[in-house]
mmCIF file of C-alpha atoms in Angstrom:
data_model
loop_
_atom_site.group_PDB
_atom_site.id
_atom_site.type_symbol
_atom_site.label_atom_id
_atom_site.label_comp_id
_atom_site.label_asym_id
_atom_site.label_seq_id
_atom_site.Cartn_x
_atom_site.Cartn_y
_atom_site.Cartn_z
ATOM 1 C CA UNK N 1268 19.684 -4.689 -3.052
ATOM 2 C CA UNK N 1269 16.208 -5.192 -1.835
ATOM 3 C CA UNK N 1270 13.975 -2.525 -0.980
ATOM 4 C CA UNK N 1271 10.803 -2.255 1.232
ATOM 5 C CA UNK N 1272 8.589 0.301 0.298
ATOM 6 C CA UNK N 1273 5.157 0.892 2.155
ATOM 7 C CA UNK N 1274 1.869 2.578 0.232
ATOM 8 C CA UNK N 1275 -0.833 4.897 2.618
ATOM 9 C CA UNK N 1276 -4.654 5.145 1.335
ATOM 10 C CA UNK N 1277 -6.968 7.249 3.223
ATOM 11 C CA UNK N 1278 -9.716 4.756 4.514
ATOM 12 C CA UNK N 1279 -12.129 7.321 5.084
ATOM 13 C CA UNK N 1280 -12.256 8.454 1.682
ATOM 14 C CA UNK N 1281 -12.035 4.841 0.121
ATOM 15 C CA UNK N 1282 -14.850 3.664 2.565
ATOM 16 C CA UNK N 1283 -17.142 6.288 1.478
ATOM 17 C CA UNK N 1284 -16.950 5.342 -2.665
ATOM 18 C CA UNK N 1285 -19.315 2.666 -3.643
ATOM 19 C CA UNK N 1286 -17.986 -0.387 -5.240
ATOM 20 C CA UNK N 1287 -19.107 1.155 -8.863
ATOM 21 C CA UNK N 1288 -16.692 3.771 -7.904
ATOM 22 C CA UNK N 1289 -13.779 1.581 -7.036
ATOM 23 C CA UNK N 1290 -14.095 -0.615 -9.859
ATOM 24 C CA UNK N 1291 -13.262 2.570 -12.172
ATOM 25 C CA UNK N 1292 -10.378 3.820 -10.338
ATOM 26 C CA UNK N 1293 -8.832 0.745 -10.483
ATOM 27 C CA UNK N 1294 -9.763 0.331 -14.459
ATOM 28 C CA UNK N 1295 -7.364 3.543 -14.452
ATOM 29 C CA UNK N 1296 -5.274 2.204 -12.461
ATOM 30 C CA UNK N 1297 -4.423 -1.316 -15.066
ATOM 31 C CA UNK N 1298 -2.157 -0.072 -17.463
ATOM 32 C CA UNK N 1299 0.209 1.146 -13.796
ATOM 33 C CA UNK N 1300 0.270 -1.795 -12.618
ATOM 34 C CA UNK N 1301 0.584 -3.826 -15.779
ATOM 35 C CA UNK N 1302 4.095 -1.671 -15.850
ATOM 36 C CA UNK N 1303 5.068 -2.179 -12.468
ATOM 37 C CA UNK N 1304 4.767 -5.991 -12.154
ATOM 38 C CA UNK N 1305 6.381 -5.775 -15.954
ATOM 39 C CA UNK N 1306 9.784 -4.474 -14.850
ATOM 40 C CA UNK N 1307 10.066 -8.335 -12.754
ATOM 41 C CA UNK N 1308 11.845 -6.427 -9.920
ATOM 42 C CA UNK N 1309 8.381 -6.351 -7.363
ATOM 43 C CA UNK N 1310 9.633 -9.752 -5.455
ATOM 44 C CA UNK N 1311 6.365 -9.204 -3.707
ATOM 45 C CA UNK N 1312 3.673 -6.937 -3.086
ATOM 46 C CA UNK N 1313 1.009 -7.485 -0.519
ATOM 47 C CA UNK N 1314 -2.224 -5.858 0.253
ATOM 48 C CA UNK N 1315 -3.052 -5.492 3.625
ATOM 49 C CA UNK N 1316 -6.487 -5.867 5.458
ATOM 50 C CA UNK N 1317 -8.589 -2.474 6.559
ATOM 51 C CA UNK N 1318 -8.511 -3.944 9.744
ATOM 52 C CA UNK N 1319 -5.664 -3.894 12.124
ATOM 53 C CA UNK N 1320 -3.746 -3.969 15.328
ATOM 54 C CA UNK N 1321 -1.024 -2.147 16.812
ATOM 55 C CA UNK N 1322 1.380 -4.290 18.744
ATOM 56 C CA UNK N 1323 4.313 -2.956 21.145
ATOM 57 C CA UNK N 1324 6.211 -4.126 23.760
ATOM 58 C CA UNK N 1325 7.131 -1.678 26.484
ATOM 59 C CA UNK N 1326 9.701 -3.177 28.812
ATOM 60 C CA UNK N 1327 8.492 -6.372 29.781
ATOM 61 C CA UNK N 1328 4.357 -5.805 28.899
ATOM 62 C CA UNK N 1329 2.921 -5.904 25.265
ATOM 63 C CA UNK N 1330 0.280 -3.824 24.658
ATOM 64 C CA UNK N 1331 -1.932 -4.599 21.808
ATOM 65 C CA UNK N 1332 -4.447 -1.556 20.107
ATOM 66 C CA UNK N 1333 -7.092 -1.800 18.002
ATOM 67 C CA UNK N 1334 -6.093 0.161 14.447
ATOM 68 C CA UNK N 1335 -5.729 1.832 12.425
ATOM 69 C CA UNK N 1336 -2.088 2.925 14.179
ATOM 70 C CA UNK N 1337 -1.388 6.114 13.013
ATOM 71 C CA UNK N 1338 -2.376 9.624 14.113
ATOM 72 C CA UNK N 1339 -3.550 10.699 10.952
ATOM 73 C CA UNK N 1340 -6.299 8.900 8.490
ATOM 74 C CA UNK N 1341 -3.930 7.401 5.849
ATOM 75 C CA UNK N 1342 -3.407 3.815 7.072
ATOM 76 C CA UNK N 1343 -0.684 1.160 5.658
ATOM 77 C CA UNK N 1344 -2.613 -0.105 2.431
ATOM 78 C CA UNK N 1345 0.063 -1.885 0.713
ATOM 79 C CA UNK N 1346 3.859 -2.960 1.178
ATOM 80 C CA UNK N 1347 5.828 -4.585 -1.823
ATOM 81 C CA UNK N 1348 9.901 -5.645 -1.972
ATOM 82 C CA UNK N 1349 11.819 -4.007 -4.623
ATOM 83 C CA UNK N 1350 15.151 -5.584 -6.148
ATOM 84 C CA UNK N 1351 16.858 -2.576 -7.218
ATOM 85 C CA UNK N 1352 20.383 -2.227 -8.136
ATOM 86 C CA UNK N 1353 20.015 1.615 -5.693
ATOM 87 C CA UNK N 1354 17.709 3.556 -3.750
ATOM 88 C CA UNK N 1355 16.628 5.723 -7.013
ATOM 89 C CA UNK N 1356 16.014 2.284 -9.160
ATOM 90 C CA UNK N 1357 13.727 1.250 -6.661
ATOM 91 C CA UNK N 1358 12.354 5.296 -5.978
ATOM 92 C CA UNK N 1359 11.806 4.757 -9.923
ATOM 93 C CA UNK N 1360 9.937 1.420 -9.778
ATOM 94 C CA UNK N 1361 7.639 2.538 -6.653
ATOM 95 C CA UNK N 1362 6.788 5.514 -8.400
ATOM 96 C CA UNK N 1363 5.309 3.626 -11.400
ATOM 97 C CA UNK N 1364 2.467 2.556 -8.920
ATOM 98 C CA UNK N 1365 0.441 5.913 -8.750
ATOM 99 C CA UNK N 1366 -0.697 6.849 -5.486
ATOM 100 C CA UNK N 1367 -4.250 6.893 -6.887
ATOM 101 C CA UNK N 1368 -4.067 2.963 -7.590
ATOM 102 C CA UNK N 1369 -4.836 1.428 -4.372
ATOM 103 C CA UNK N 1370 -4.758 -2.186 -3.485
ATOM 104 C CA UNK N 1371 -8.637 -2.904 -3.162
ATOM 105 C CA UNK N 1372 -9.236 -4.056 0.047
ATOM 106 C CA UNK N 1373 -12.918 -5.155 -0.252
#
């Protein structure tokens, strides 16, 4: 079964670290990683842009919003496809990827 599962950064609090900064969390963030590509079930994992629009249709009209879409400050950062054999192999394999280890979007 394939699984999508969605990661949510705070840009607020990424855009205020300095690159310096960055660089070490994701030094941390390696050996994670390393482990979650490792288990070969991550068909794909993509890191999106900072950057975004909201796009809905509403009866016949589109409306299109600048982002970030949500009402709160954590924005999509990441969405990758699990291949799990259930819903708590792939809760197991997202998990791996700690919610400190952003994609870096710089």
């Amino acid at each position: 079964m394939m699984f999508l599962v969605t990661g949510y950064f705070n840009a607020e609090k990424m855009n205020e670290k300095t690159d310096h900064e960055i660089d070490r969390i994701m030094a941390t963030c390696e050996p994670y990683l390393h482990q979650f590509y490792a288990s070969e079930q991550v068909v794909l994992d993509i890191g999106l842009e900072a950057s975004m629009k909201e796009v809905k249709r509403h009866a016949d009209q589109i409306k299109i919003t600048d982002g970030p879409v949500l009402g709160s400050k954590e924005v999509v950062g990441s969405t990758f496809l699990i291949e799990a054999a259930d819903i708590e192999d792939a809760v197991r394999i997202a998990s791996i990827r700690r919610p400190k280890c952003p994609k870096r979007n710089r």
